[in-house]
mmCIF file of C-alpha atoms in Angstrom:
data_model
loop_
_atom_site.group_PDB
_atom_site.id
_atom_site.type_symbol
_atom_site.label_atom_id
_atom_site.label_comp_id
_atom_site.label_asym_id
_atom_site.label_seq_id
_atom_site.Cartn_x
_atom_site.Cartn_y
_atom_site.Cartn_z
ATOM 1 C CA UNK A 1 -7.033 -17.158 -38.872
ATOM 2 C CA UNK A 2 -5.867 -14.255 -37.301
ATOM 3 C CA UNK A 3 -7.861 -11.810 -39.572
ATOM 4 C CA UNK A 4 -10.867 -13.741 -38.522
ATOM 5 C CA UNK A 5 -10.230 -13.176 -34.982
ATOM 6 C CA UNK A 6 -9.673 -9.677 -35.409
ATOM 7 C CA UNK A 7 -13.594 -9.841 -37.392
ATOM 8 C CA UNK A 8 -14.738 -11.650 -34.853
ATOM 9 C CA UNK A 9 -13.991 -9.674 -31.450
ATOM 10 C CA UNK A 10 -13.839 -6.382 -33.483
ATOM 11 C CA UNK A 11 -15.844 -4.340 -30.679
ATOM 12 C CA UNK A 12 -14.178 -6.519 -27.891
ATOM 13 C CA UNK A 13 -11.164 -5.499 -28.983
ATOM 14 C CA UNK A 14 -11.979 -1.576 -29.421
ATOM 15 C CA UNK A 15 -13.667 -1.936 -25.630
ATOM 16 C CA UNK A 16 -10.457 -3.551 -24.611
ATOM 17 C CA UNK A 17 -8.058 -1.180 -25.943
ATOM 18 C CA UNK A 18 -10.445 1.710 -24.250
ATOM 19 C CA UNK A 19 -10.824 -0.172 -20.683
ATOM 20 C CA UNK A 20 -6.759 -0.385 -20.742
ATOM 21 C CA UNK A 21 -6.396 2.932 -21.952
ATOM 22 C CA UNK A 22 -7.998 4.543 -18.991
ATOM 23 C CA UNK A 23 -6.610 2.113 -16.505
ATOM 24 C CA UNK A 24 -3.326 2.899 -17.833
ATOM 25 C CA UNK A 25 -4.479 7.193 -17.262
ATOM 26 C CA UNK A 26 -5.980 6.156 -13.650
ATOM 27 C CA UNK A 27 -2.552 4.517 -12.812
ATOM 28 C CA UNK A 28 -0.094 7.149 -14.198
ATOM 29 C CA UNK A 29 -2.394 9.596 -12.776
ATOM 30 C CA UNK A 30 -2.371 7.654 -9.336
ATOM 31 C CA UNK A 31 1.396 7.486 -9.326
ATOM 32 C CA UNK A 32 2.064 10.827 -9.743
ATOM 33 C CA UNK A 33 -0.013 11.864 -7.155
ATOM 34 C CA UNK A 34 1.165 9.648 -4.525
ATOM 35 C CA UNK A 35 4.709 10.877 -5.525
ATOM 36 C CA UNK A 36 3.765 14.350 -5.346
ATOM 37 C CA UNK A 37 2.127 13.875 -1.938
ATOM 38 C CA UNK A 38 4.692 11.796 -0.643
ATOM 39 C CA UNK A 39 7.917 14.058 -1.453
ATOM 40 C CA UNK A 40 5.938 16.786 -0.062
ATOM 41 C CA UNK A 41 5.537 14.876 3.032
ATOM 42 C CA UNK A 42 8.981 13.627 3.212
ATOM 43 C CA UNK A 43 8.540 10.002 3.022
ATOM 44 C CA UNK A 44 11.455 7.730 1.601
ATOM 45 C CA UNK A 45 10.965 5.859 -1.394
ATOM 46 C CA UNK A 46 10.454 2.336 -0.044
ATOM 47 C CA UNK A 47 7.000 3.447 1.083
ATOM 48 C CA UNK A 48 6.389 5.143 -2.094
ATOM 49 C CA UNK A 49 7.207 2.023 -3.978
ATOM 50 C CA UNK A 50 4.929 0.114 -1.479
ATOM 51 C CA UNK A 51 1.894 2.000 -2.115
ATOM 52 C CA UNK A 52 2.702 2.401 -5.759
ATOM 53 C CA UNK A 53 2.390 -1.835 -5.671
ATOM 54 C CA UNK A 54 -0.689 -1.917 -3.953
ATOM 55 C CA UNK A 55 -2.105 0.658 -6.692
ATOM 56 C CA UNK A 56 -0.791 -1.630 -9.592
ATOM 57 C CA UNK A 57 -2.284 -4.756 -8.056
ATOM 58 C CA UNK A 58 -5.740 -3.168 -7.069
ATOM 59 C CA UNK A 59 -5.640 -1.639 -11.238
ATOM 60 C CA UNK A 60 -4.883 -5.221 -12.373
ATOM 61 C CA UNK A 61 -7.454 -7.188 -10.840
ATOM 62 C CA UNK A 62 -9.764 -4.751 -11.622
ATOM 63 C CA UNK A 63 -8.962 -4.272 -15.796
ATOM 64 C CA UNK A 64 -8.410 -8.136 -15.519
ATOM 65 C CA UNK A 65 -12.308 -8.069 -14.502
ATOM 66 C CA UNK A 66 -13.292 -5.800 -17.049
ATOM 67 C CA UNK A 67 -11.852 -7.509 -20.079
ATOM 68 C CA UNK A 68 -13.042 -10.847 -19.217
ATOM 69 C CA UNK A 69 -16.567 -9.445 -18.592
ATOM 70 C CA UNK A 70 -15.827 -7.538 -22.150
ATOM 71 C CA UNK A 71 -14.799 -10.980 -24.232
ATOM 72 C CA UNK A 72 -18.296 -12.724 -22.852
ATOM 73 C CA UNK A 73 -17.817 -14.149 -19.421
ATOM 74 C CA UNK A 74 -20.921 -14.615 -18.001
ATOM 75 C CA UNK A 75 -20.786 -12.721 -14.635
ATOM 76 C CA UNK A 76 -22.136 -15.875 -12.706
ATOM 77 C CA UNK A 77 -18.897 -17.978 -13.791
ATOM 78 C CA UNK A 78 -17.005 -15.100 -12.381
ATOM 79 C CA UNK A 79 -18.603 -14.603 -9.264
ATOM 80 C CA UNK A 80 -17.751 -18.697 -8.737
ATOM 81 C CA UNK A 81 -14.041 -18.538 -9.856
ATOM 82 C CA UNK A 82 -13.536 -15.474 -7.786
ATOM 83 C CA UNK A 83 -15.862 -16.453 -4.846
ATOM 84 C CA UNK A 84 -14.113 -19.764 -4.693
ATOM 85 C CA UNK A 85 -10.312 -17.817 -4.550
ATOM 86 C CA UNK A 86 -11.366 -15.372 -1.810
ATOM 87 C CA UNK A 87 -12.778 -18.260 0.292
ATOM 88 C CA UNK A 88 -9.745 -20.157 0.095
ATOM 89 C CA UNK A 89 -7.777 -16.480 0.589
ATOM 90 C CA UNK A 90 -9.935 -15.641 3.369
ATOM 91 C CA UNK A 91 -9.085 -18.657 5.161
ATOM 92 C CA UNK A 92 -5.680 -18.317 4.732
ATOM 93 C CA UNK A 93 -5.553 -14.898 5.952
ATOM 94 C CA UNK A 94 -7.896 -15.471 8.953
ATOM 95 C CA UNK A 95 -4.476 -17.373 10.369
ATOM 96 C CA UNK A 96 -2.593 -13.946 9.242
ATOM 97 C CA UNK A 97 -5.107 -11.288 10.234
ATOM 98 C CA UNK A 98 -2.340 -9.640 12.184
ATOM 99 C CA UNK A 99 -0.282 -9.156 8.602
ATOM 100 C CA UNK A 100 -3.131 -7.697 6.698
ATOM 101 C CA UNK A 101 -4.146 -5.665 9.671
ATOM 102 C CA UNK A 102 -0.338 -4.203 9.765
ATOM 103 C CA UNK A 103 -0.531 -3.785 5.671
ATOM 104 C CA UNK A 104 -3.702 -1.865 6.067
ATOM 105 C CA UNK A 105 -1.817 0.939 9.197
ATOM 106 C CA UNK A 106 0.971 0.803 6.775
ATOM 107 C CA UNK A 107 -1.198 2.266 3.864
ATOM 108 C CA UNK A 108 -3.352 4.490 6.224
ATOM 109 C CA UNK A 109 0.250 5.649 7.940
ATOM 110 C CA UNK A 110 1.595 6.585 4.441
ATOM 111 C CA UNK A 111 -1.084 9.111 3.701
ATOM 112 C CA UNK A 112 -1.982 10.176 7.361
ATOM 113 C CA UNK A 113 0.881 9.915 10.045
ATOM 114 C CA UNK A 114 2.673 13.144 11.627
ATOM 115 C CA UNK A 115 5.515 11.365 11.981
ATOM 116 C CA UNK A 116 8.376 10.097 9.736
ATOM 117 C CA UNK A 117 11.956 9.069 9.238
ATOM 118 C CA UNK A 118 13.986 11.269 11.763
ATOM 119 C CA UNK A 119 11.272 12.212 14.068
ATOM 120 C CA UNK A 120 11.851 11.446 18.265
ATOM 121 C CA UNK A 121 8.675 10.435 19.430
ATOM 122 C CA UNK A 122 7.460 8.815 22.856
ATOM 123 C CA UNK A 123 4.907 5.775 21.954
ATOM 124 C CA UNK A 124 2.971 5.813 25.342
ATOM 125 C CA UNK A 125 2.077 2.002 25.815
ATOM 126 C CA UNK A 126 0.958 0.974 29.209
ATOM 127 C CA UNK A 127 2.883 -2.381 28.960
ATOM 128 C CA UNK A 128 5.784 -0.973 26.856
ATOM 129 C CA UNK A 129 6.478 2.602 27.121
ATOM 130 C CA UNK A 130 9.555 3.722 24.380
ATOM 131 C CA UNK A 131 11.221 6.875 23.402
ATOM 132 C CA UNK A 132 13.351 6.853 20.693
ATOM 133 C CA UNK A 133 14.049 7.783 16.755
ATOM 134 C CA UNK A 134 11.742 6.493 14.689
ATOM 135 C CA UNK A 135 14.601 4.939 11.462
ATOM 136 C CA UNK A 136 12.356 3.313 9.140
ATOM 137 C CA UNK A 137 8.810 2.815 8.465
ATOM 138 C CA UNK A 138 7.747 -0.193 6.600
ATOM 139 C CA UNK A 139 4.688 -2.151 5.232
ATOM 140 C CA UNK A 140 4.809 -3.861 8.739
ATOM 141 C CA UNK A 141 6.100 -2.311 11.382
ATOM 142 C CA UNK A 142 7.869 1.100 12.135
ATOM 143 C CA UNK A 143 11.856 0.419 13.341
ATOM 144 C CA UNK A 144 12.493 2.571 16.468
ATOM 145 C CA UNK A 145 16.574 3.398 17.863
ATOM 146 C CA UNK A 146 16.384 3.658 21.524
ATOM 147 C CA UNK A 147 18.082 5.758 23.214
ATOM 148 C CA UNK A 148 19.853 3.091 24.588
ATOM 149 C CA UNK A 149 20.720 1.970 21.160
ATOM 150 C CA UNK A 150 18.581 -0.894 20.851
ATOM 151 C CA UNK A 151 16.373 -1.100 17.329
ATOM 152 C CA UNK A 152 12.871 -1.756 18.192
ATOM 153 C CA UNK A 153 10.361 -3.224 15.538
ATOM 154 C CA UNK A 154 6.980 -1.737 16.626
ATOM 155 C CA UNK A 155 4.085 -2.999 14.777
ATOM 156 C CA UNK A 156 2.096 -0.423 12.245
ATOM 157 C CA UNK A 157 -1.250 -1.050 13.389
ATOM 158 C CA UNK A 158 -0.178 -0.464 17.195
ATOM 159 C CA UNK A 159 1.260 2.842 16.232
ATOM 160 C CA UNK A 160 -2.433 3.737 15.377
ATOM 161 C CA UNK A 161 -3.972 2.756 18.397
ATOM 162 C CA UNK A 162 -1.478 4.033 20.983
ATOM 163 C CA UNK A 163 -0.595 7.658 21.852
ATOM 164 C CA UNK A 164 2.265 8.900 20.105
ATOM 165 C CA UNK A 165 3.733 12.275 21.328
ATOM 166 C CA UNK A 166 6.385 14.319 19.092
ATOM 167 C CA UNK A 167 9.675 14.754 21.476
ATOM 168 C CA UNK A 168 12.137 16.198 18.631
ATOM 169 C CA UNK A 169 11.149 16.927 14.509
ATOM 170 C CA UNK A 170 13.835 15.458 12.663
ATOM 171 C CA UNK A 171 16.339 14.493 15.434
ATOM 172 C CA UNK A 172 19.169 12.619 13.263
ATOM 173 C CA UNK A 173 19.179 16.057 10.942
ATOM 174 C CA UNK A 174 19.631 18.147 14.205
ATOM 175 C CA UNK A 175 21.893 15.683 15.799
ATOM 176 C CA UNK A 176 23.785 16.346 12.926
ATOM 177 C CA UNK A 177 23.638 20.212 12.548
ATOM 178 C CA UNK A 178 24.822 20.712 16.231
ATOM 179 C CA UNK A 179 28.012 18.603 15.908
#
């Protein structure tokens, strides 16, 4: 039985082990790269972990595409099935646009921010003007320490549409050097 299966799908299979071959190149590949760039850049590993996860999902659903169009799904019966989930996703996350819009500053702040974990910056709000030590940056929001000592939860995609300036580059590390 299993012989025959093996007869049957004989180039399926071959396509299959190719298709996951290269997605497994494209994510090793991807990995390293976003390690590279993000030890060069000085970001802490929660973030690299967080983009590394968006990478593995994005590879999945795409090899998970490929080998069902390989074993003989008829692309019309995929469009429907995924069609139908991204209706029913897009609904949902028309009620939680804020969440994917904070997601997508967190991804774009990864690669492209001039600020990170350390740095003193002034966020120059109109309603909300704050000046403090920027502690953590997450797939959300960024956590800023007033100077007052309050923690402040500032969401990602407002830190890309507000003026930021740099007060101090690294601040806890030259706190710490001057004591």
């Amino acid at each position: 039985m299993v012989l025959d299966f093996l007869q049957d799908n004989k180039t399926e299979l071959i396509f299959s082990v190719i298709i996951v071959t290269i997605l497994l190149v494209i994510h090793y590949t991807l990995n390293f790269a976003v390690t590279k760039i993000a030890k060069k850049s000085g970001f802490n590993d929660a973030r690299i972990r967080l983009i590394r996860r968006y990478i593995h999902v994005s590879l999945f659903f795409i090899g998970f595409l490929a080998l069902a169009y390989i074993f003989g799904t008829d692309f019309k019966d995929l469009a429907v099935i995924f069609s139908s989930v991204f209706a029913v996703i897009g609904i949902g996350f028309v009620a939680v646009w804020s969440i994917l819009s904070n997601i997508t500053s967190g991804v774009i702040m990864f690669f492209n921010f001039p600020h990170k974990v350390g740095d003193k910056i002034k966020i120059h709000d109109s309603d909300f003007p704050m000046e403090g030590i920027i502690e953590d940056i997450t797939a959300f929001q960024l956590h800023l320490r007033l100077d007052n000592g309050d923690l402040v939860t500032y969401p990602n995609n407002l830190m890309l549409q507000k003026p930021v300036t740099l007060i101090k580059k690294d601040a806890i590390a030259s706190d710490a050097e001057a004591v």
